[in-house]
Amino acid sequence: MPEASIGSVPDVGSSHFLSRLPAFFGEYVALTGVRLKGMEMVECGLATHFVHSKHLASLENELSMMSSSDAKNKTKIFEIINKYANERTTKSENTISRLEIINKCFSRETVEDILSALETFATDRNEKWILDAIKSIKSTSPLCVKLALKLIREGRSQNLEHCLAREHLVVSNLLRRTVNDDFYEGPRAMLIDKDRKPQWSPSKLELVNEEMVNKCFSAIDDEDWQPLRLFERPNTDHIAMSKI
């Protein structure tokens, strides 16, 4: 989830599914942009299965050979997937095993408090993943990382449709430069000029006040803009669940 590093926020429903990860793991993923491996995705509940790339062709072939009647049977589909899914448990040193420290740090109320807690652990432990988390948070857009935290925290009490609508509203405000130009500065620095030196405004976390954050969650007074409206969708089975 690298959105804050390019001046944006978690979108496409991220504030819904990240907020439902174990404890405060969602905040960790959203604020640091950490990349998770396949089995880690399964362990934390972001994926139902992990199939190694060397087995994907065989899995695809077997699924394509199903009869039309079987193709509508979810149980049969999952039986085939389970034949190829990797059931290994994750190693003790991976991201999931860090959950205790993650919870102690990312349960804090503000981004500043989270960063302070991480720096305290970094002094005591000097572990690379903690130092990487600190570096990531400090390098991202100060406004967007605070927006991300608010989206995740509020997403815990909202359904998917509400989360999508909120994300759409925040991104619309970023596009309209309601507070700053970070939405454009990030892609310039990371994707266009590639100097990797975005000039965020404000440049520091402590300069981003509550009024700035709330402005990005405010309705847009423009007759050409419409809030996101979604069609009703059926309930889905086989939702990924955390295994930790």
PDB file of C-alpha atoms in Angstrom:
ATOM      1  CA  MET A   1       0.000   0.000   0.000  1.00  0.00           C
ATOM      2  CA  PRO A   2       2.337   2.777  -1.173  1.00  0.00           C
ATOM      3  CA  GLU A   3      -0.339   5.445  -1.597  1.00  0.00           C
ATOM      4  CA  ALA A   4       0.906   7.917   1.020  1.00  0.00           C
ATOM      5  CA  SER A   5       4.368   7.817  -0.546  1.00  0.00           C
ATOM      6  CA  ILE A   6       2.926   9.266  -3.758  1.00  0.00           C
ATOM      7  CA  GLY A   7       0.569  11.757  -2.139  1.00  0.00           C
ATOM      8  CA  SER A   8      -2.585   9.657  -2.061  1.00  0.00           C
ATOM      9  CA  VAL A   9      -4.543   7.497   0.391  1.00  0.00           C
ATOM     10  CA  PRO A  10      -5.681   3.852   0.647  1.00  0.00           C
ATOM     11  CA  ASP A  11      -8.451   3.349  -1.909  1.00  0.00           C
ATOM     12  CA  VAL A  12     -10.483   0.649  -3.726  1.00  0.00           C
ATOM     13  CA  GLY A  13     -11.933  -0.436  -0.379  1.00  0.00           C
ATOM     14  CA  SER A  14      -8.620  -0.612   1.482  1.00  0.00           C
ATOM     15  CA  SER A  15      -9.986   1.294   4.467  1.00  0.00           C
ATOM     16  CA  HIS A  16     -12.537  -1.502   4.851  1.00  0.00           C
ATOM     17  CA  PHE A  17     -10.375  -4.608   4.552  1.00  0.00           C
ATOM     18  CA  LEU A  18      -7.247  -3.184   6.201  1.00  0.00           C
ATOM     19  CA  SER A  19      -9.289  -2.077   9.207  1.00  0.00           C
ATOM     20  CA  ARG A  20     -10.398  -5.684   9.670  1.00  0.00           C
ATOM     21  CA  LEU A  21      -6.942  -7.210   9.858  1.00  0.00           C
ATOM     22  CA  PRO A  22      -5.758  -8.542  13.236  1.00  0.00           C
ATOM     23  CA  ALA A  23      -5.460  -5.827  15.876  1.00  0.00           C
ATOM     24  CA  PHE A  24      -3.575  -2.842  14.372  1.00  0.00           C
ATOM     25  CA  PHE A  25      -1.876  -4.654  11.510  1.00  0.00           C
ATOM     26  CA  GLY A  26      -3.953  -2.641   9.027  1.00  0.00           C
ATOM     27  CA  GLU A  27      -2.540   0.633  10.314  1.00  0.00           C
ATOM     28  CA  TYR A  28       0.958  -0.792   9.938  1.00  0.00           C
ATOM     29  CA  VAL A  29       0.359  -1.761   6.310  1.00  0.00           C
ATOM     30  CA  ALA A  30      -1.367   1.509   5.379  1.00  0.00           C
ATOM     31  CA  LEU A  31       1.092   3.882   7.032  1.00  0.00           C
ATOM     32  CA  THR A  32       4.334   2.162   6.032  1.00  0.00           C
ATOM     33  CA  GLY A  33       3.428   0.692   2.650  1.00  0.00           C
ATOM     34  CA  VAL A  34       5.145  -2.554   3.641  1.00  0.00           C
ATOM     35  CA  ARG A  35       5.031  -5.304   1.017  1.00  0.00           C
ATOM     36  CA  LEU A  36       3.596  -8.619   2.178  1.00  0.00           C
ATOM     37  CA  LYS A  37       4.555 -12.015   0.793  1.00  0.00           C
ATOM     38  CA  GLY A  38       2.026 -14.574  -0.390  1.00  0.00           C
ATOM     39  CA  MET A  39       1.759 -16.621   2.792  1.00  0.00           C
ATOM     40  CA  GLU A  40       1.673 -13.456   4.878  1.00  0.00           C
ATOM     41  CA  MET A  41      -1.373 -12.354   2.868  1.00  0.00           C
ATOM     42  CA  VAL A  42      -3.109 -15.592   3.822  1.00  0.00           C
ATOM     43  CA  GLU A  43      -2.017 -15.476   7.460  1.00  0.00           C
ATOM     44  CA  CYS A  44      -3.339 -11.969   8.069  1.00  0.00           C
ATOM     45  CA  GLY A  45      -6.582 -12.532   6.169  1.00  0.00           C
ATOM     46  CA  LEU A  46      -6.018 -10.571   2.956  1.00  0.00           C
ATOM     47  CA  ALA A  47      -6.115 -13.715   0.799  1.00  0.00           C
ATOM     48  CA  THR A  48      -7.854 -17.080   0.976  1.00  0.00           C
ATOM     49  CA  HIS A  49      -5.091 -19.148  -0.663  1.00  0.00           C
ATOM     50  CA  PHE A  50      -1.463 -18.943  -1.723  1.00  0.00           C
ATOM     51  CA  VAL A  51      -0.477 -20.937  -4.801  1.00  0.00           C
ATOM     52  CA  HIS A  52       3.178 -20.990  -5.815  1.00  0.00           C
ATOM     53  CA  SER A  53       3.817 -19.603  -9.293  1.00  0.00           C
ATOM     54  CA  LYS A  54       5.138 -22.965 -10.521  1.00  0.00           C
ATOM     55  CA  HIS A  55       1.686 -24.500  -9.886  1.00  0.00           C
ATOM     56  CA  LEU A  56      -0.434 -21.734 -11.425  1.00  0.00           C
ATOM     57  CA  ALA A  57      -0.520 -23.203 -14.936  1.00  0.00           C
ATOM     58  CA  SER A  58      -1.693 -26.585 -13.609  1.00  0.00           C
ATOM     59  CA  LEU A  59      -4.314 -24.916 -11.428  1.00  0.00           C
ATOM     60  CA  GLU A  60      -5.587 -22.827 -14.324  1.00  0.00           C
ATOM     61  CA  ASN A  61      -5.725 -25.868 -16.585  1.00  0.00           C
ATOM     62  CA  GLU A  62      -7.698 -27.950 -14.083  1.00  0.00           C
ATOM     63  CA  LEU A  63     -10.161 -25.136 -13.442  1.00  0.00           C
ATOM     64  CA  SER A  64     -10.669 -24.631 -17.174  1.00  0.00           C
ATOM     65  CA  MET A  65     -11.458 -28.348 -17.583  1.00  0.00           C
ATOM     66  CA  MET A  66     -14.399 -28.198 -15.172  1.00  0.00           C
ATOM     67  CA  SER A  67     -17.832 -28.900 -16.580  1.00  0.00           C
ATOM     68  CA  SER A  68     -20.277 -26.012 -16.784  1.00  0.00           C
ATOM     69  CA  SER A  69     -22.290 -27.430 -13.876  1.00  0.00           C
ATOM     70  CA  ASP A  70     -19.217 -27.887 -11.664  1.00  0.00           C
ATOM     71  CA  ALA A  71     -18.027 -24.372 -12.502  1.00  0.00           C
ATOM     72  CA  LYS A  72     -21.011 -23.056 -10.549  1.00  0.00           C
ATOM     73  CA  ASN A  73     -20.167 -25.178  -7.513  1.00  0.00           C
ATOM     74  CA  LYS A  74     -17.966 -23.165  -5.145  1.00  0.00           C
ATOM     75  CA  THR A  75     -17.136 -26.227  -3.080  1.00  0.00           C
ATOM     76  CA  LYS A  76     -15.666 -28.031  -6.097  1.00  0.00           C
ATOM     77  CA  ILE A  77     -13.757 -24.926  -7.133  1.00  0.00           C
ATOM     78  CA  PHE A  78     -12.174 -24.624  -3.705  1.00  0.00           C
ATOM     79  CA  GLU A  79     -11.364 -28.343  -3.642  1.00  0.00           C
ATOM     80  CA  ILE A  80      -9.279 -27.851  -6.779  1.00  0.00           C
ATOM     81  CA  ILE A  81      -7.586 -24.720  -5.457  1.00  0.00           C
ATOM     82  CA  ASN A  82      -6.786 -26.484  -2.186  1.00  0.00           C
ATOM     83  CA  LYS A  83      -4.913 -29.192  -4.122  1.00  0.00           C
ATOM     84  CA  TYR A  84      -2.358 -26.607  -5.181  1.00  0.00           C
ATOM     85  CA  ALA A  85      -2.466 -24.174  -2.276  1.00  0.00           C
ATOM     86  CA  ASN A  86       0.632 -23.878  -0.131  1.00  0.00           C
ATOM     87  CA  GLU A  87      -0.217 -24.772   3.471  1.00  0.00           C
ATOM     88  CA  ARG A  88       3.157 -23.990   5.015  1.00  0.00           C
ATOM     89  CA  THR A  89       3.076 -21.844   8.110  1.00  0.00           C
ATOM     90  CA  THR A  90       5.004 -18.595   7.954  1.00  0.00           C
ATOM     91  CA  LYS A  91       8.465 -18.372   9.468  1.00  0.00           C
ATOM     92  CA  SER A  92       8.836 -16.924  12.940  1.00  0.00           C
ATOM     93  CA  GLU A  93      10.855 -13.946  11.716  1.00  0.00           C
ATOM     94  CA  ASN A  94       8.307 -12.709   9.169  1.00  0.00           C
ATOM     95  CA  THR A  95       5.997  -9.727   9.363  1.00  0.00           C
ATOM     96  CA  ILE A  96       3.206 -11.523  11.204  1.00  0.00           C
ATOM     97  CA  SER A  97       5.515 -12.473  14.091  1.00  0.00           C
ATOM     98  CA  ARG A  98       6.082  -8.770  14.712  1.00  0.00           C
ATOM     99  CA  LEU A  99       2.436  -8.253  15.626  1.00  0.00           C
ATOM    100  CA  GLU A 100       3.081  -7.640  19.339  1.00  0.00           C
ATOM    101  CA  ILE A 101       5.335  -4.647  18.669  1.00  0.00           C
ATOM    102  CA  ILE A 102       3.098  -3.476  15.828  1.00  0.00           C
ATOM    103  CA  ASN A 103       0.106  -3.434  18.176  1.00  0.00           C
ATOM    104  CA  LYS A 104       1.965  -1.500  20.856  1.00  0.00           C
ATOM    105  CA  CYS A 105       3.043   1.154  18.346  1.00  0.00           C
ATOM    106  CA  PHE A 106       0.201   1.424  15.856  1.00  0.00           C
ATOM    107  CA  SER A 107      -2.521   1.434  18.509  1.00  0.00           C
ATOM    108  CA  ARG A 108      -1.413   4.942  19.473  1.00  0.00           C
ATOM    109  CA  GLU A 109      -3.869   7.747  18.790  1.00  0.00           C
ATOM    110  CA  THR A 110      -1.875   9.880  16.344  1.00  0.00           C
ATOM    111  CA  VAL A 111       0.756   9.360  13.674  1.00  0.00           C
ATOM    112  CA  GLU A 112       3.187  11.358  15.799  1.00  0.00           C
ATOM    113  CA  ASP A 113       2.584   9.017  18.752  1.00  0.00           C
ATOM    114  CA  ILE A 114       2.999   5.967  16.512  1.00  0.00           C
ATOM    115  CA  LEU A 115       6.297   7.298  15.209  1.00  0.00           C
ATOM    116  CA  SER A 116       7.517   8.077  18.718  1.00  0.00           C
ATOM    117  CA  ALA A 117       6.696   4.544  19.891  1.00  0.00           C
ATOM    118  CA  LEU A 118       8.538   3.045  16.917  1.00  0.00           C
ATOM    119  CA  GLU A 119      11.590   5.184  17.645  1.00  0.00           C
ATOM    120  CA  THR A 120      11.595   3.967  21.239  1.00  0.00           C
ATOM    121  CA  PHE A 121      11.566   0.330  20.101  1.00  0.00           C
ATOM    122  CA  ALA A 122      14.240   1.114  17.509  1.00  0.00           C
ATOM    123  CA  THR A 123      16.526   2.365  20.268  1.00  0.00           C
ATOM    124  CA  ASP A 124      15.980  -0.774  22.337  1.00  0.00           C
ATOM    125  CA  ARG A 125      16.053  -3.369  19.558  1.00  0.00           C
ATOM    126  CA  ASN A 126      17.651  -1.816  16.464  1.00  0.00           C
ATOM    127  CA  GLU A 127      15.724  -4.197  14.190  1.00  0.00           C
ATOM    128  CA  LYS A 128      15.698  -3.413  10.477  1.00  0.00           C
ATOM    129  CA  TRP A 129      11.937  -3.699   9.981  1.00  0.00           C
ATOM    130  CA  ILE A 130      11.333  -1.085  12.714  1.00  0.00           C
ATOM    131  CA  LEU A 131      13.867   1.266  11.151  1.00  0.00           C
ATOM    132  CA  ASP A 132      12.242   0.689   7.749  1.00  0.00           C
ATOM    133  CA  ALA A 133       8.812   1.543   9.180  1.00  0.00           C
ATOM    134  CA  ILE A 134      10.148   4.793  10.656  1.00  0.00           C
ATOM    135  CA  LYS A 135      11.843   5.730   7.388  1.00  0.00           C
ATOM    136  CA  SER A 136       8.698   5.003   5.383  1.00  0.00           C
ATOM    137  CA  ILE A 137       6.419   7.105   7.572  1.00  0.00           C
ATOM    138  CA  LYS A 138       8.862  10.011   7.610  1.00  0.00           C
ATOM    139  CA  SER A 139       9.236   9.958   3.822  1.00  0.00           C
ATOM    140  CA  THR A 140       5.524   9.987   2.984  1.00  0.00           C
ATOM    141  CA  SER A 141       3.174  12.928   2.602  1.00  0.00           C
ATOM    142  CA  PRO A 142       2.458  14.168   6.158  1.00  0.00           C
ATOM    143  CA  LEU A 143      -1.109  15.043   5.210  1.00  0.00           C
ATOM    144  CA  CYS A 144      -1.816  11.773   3.422  1.00  0.00           C
ATOM    145  CA  VAL A 145      -0.430   9.558   6.173  1.00  0.00           C
ATOM    146  CA  LYS A 146      -2.790  11.278   8.622  1.00  0.00           C
ATOM    147  CA  LEU A 147      -5.676  10.857   6.187  1.00  0.00           C
ATOM    148  CA  ALA A 148      -4.800   7.168   5.884  1.00  0.00           C
ATOM    149  CA  LEU A 149      -4.902   6.684   9.646  1.00  0.00           C
ATOM    150  CA  LYS A 150      -8.301   8.383   9.886  1.00  0.00           C
ATOM    151  CA  LEU A 151      -9.704   6.270   7.041  1.00  0.00           C
ATOM    152  CA  ILE A 152      -8.539   3.027   8.664  1.00  0.00           C
ATOM    153  CA  ARG A 153      -9.753   3.948  12.145  1.00  0.00           C
ATOM    154  CA  GLU A 154     -13.192   5.074  10.955  1.00  0.00           C
ATOM    155  CA  GLY A 155     -13.392   2.163   8.520  1.00  0.00           C
ATOM    156  CA  ARG A 156     -13.681  -0.303  11.407  1.00  0.00           C
ATOM    157  CA  SER A 157     -17.249   0.813  12.055  1.00  0.00           C
ATOM    158  CA  GLN A 158     -18.276   1.226   8.404  1.00  0.00           C
ATOM    159  CA  ASN A 159     -19.437  -1.209   5.742  1.00  0.00           C
ATOM    160  CA  LEU A 160     -17.646  -1.570   2.416  1.00  0.00           C
ATOM    161  CA  GLU A 161     -19.973   0.789   0.571  1.00  0.00           C
ATOM    162  CA  HIS A 162     -19.442   3.537   3.133  1.00  0.00           C
ATOM    163  CA  CYS A 163     -15.664   3.043   3.053  1.00  0.00           C
ATOM    164  CA  LEU A 164     -15.583   3.273  -0.739  1.00  0.00           C
ATOM    165  CA  ALA A 165     -17.650   6.462  -0.656  1.00  0.00           C
ATOM    166  CA  ARG A 166     -15.339   8.022   1.941  1.00  0.00           C
ATOM    167  CA  GLU A 167     -12.239   7.103  -0.034  1.00  0.00           C
ATOM    168  CA  HIS A 168     -13.800   8.613  -3.164  1.00  0.00           C
ATOM    169  CA  LEU A 169     -14.549  11.827  -1.283  1.00  0.00           C
ATOM    170  CA  VAL A 170     -11.019  12.141   0.118  1.00  0.00           C
ATOM    171  CA  VAL A 171      -9.362  11.427  -3.237  1.00  0.00           C
ATOM    172  CA  SER A 172     -11.687  13.943  -4.910  1.00  0.00           C
ATOM    173  CA  ASN A 173     -10.556  16.591  -2.435  1.00  0.00           C
ATOM    174  CA  LEU A 174      -6.920  15.700  -3.073  1.00  0.00           C
ATOM    175  CA  LEU A 175      -7.485  15.984  -6.822  1.00  0.00           C
ATOM    176  CA  ARG A 176      -9.063  19.402  -6.337  1.00  0.00           C
ATOM    177  CA  ARG A 177      -6.132  20.614  -4.242  1.00  0.00           C
ATOM    178  CA  THR A 178      -8.455  21.372  -1.331  1.00  0.00           C
ATOM    179  CA  VAL A 179      -5.482  21.538   1.052  1.00  0.00           C
ATOM    180  CA  ASN A 180      -2.287  21.103  -0.972  1.00  0.00           C
ATOM    181  CA  ASP A 181      -0.653  19.770  -4.163  1.00  0.00           C
ATOM    182  CA  ASP A 182       0.716  16.540  -2.678  1.00  0.00           C
ATOM    183  CA  PHE A 183      -1.497  14.412  -4.951  1.00  0.00           C
ATOM    184  CA  TYR A 184       0.442  15.821  -7.908  1.00  0.00           C
ATOM    185  CA  GLU A 185       3.819  16.284  -6.242  1.00  0.00           C
ATOM    186  CA  GLY A 186       4.125  12.594  -5.347  1.00  0.00           C
ATOM    187  CA  PRO A 187       3.756  11.238  -8.901  1.00  0.00           C
ATOM    188  CA  ARG A 188       6.052  14.001 -10.179  1.00  0.00           C
ATOM    189  CA  ALA A 189       8.864  12.990  -7.829  1.00  0.00           C
ATOM    190  CA  MET A 190       8.380   9.223  -7.957  1.00  0.00           C
ATOM    191  CA  LEU A 191       7.085   8.527 -11.480  1.00  0.00           C
ATOM    192  CA  ILE A 192       7.745  11.484 -13.806  1.00  0.00           C
ATOM    193  CA  ASP A 193      10.975  13.291 -12.902  1.00  0.00           C
ATOM    194  CA  LYS A 194      12.027  10.381 -10.679  1.00  0.00           C
ATOM    195  CA  ASP A 195      14.165  12.545  -8.447  1.00  0.00           C
ATOM    196  CA  ARG A 196      12.518  10.758  -5.497  1.00  0.00           C
ATOM    197  CA  LYS A 197      12.542  14.024  -3.568  1.00  0.00           C
ATOM    198  CA  PRO A 198       8.915  15.108  -3.192  1.00  0.00           C
ATOM    199  CA  GLN A 199       8.404  18.543  -1.696  1.00  0.00           C
ATOM    200  CA  TRP A 200       5.448  17.867   0.573  1.00  0.00           C
ATOM    201  CA  SER A 201       3.370  20.750   1.864  1.00  0.00           C
ATOM    202  CA  PRO A 202       3.177  20.862   4.834  1.00  0.00           C
ATOM    203  CA  SER A 203       6.583  19.232   5.112  1.00  0.00           C
ATOM    204  CA  LYS A 204       6.249  17.894   8.671  1.00  0.00           C
ATOM    205  CA  LEU A 205       3.635  15.912  10.576  1.00  0.00           C
ATOM    206  CA  GLU A 206       3.318  18.523  13.302  1.00  0.00           C
ATOM    207  CA  LEU A 207       2.351  21.132  10.694  1.00  0.00           C
ATOM    208  CA  VAL A 208      -0.690  19.133   9.583  1.00  0.00           C
ATOM    209  CA  ASN A 209      -3.554  20.213  11.823  1.00  0.00           C
ATOM    210  CA  GLU A 210      -6.992  18.706  12.346  1.00  0.00           C
ATOM    211  CA  GLU A 211      -8.653  21.353  10.182  1.00  0.00           C
ATOM    212  CA  MET A 212      -6.578  20.282   7.165  1.00  0.00           C
ATOM    213  CA  VAL A 213      -7.505  16.648   7.691  1.00  0.00           C
ATOM    214  CA  ASN A 214     -11.200  17.401   8.133  1.00  0.00           C
ATOM    215  CA  LYS A 215     -11.282  19.505   4.960  1.00  0.00           C
ATOM    216  CA  CYS A 216     -10.402  16.408   2.964  1.00  0.00           C
ATOM    217  CA  PHE A 217     -13.406  14.620   4.456  1.00  0.00           C
ATOM    218  CA  SER A 218     -15.770  17.525   3.752  1.00  0.00           C
ATOM    219  CA  ALA A 219     -18.466  17.372   1.072  1.00  0.00           C
ATOM    220  CA  ILE A 220     -17.569  19.119  -2.173  1.00  0.00           C
ATOM    221  CA  ASP A 221     -19.777  22.092  -3.019  1.00  0.00           C
ATOM    222  CA  ASP A 222     -19.828  21.753  -6.787  1.00  0.00           C
ATOM    223  CA  GLU A 223     -22.832  20.829  -8.911  1.00  0.00           C
ATOM    224  CA  ASP A 224     -20.553  18.932 -11.304  1.00  0.00           C
ATOM    225  CA  TRP A 225     -19.344  16.626  -8.524  1.00  0.00           C
ATOM    226  CA  GLN A 226     -21.383  13.694  -7.260  1.00  0.00           C
ATOM    227  CA  PRO A 227     -20.686  11.408  -4.297  1.00  0.00           C
ATOM    228  CA  LEU A 228     -20.020   7.771  -5.066  1.00  0.00           C
ATOM    229  CA  ARG A 229     -23.169   5.658  -5.364  1.00  0.00           C
ATOM    230  CA  LEU A 230     -23.000   1.883  -5.574  1.00  0.00           C
ATOM    231  CA  PHE A 231     -25.399  -0.822  -6.643  1.00  0.00           C
ATOM    232  CA  GLU A 232     -26.481  -3.343  -4.042  1.00  0.00           C
ATOM    233  CA  ARG A 233     -24.369  -6.471  -4.145  1.00  0.00           C
ATOM    234  CA  PRO A 234     -25.051 -10.012  -2.917  1.00  0.00           C
ATOM    235  CA  ASN A 235     -23.281 -11.354   0.136  1.00  0.00           C
ATOM    236  CA  THR A 236     -20.084 -13.192  -0.749  1.00  0.00           C
ATOM    237  CA  ASP A 237     -18.931 -16.503   0.698  1.00  0.00           C
ATOM    238  CA  HIS A 238     -15.387 -17.660   1.364  1.00  0.00           C
ATOM    239  CA  ILE A 239     -14.221 -14.326   2.710  1.00  0.00           C
ATOM    240  CA  ALA A 240     -10.560 -14.430   3.694  1.00  0.00           C
ATOM    241  CA  MET A 241     -10.078 -14.756   7.452  1.00  0.00           C
ATOM    242  CA  SER A 242      -7.066 -14.121   9.640  1.00  0.00           C
ATOM    243  CA  LYS A 243      -5.182 -17.212  10.797  1.00  0.00           C
ATOM    244  CA  ILE A 244      -3.188 -15.513  13.542  1.00  0.00           C
TER     245      ILE A 244
END
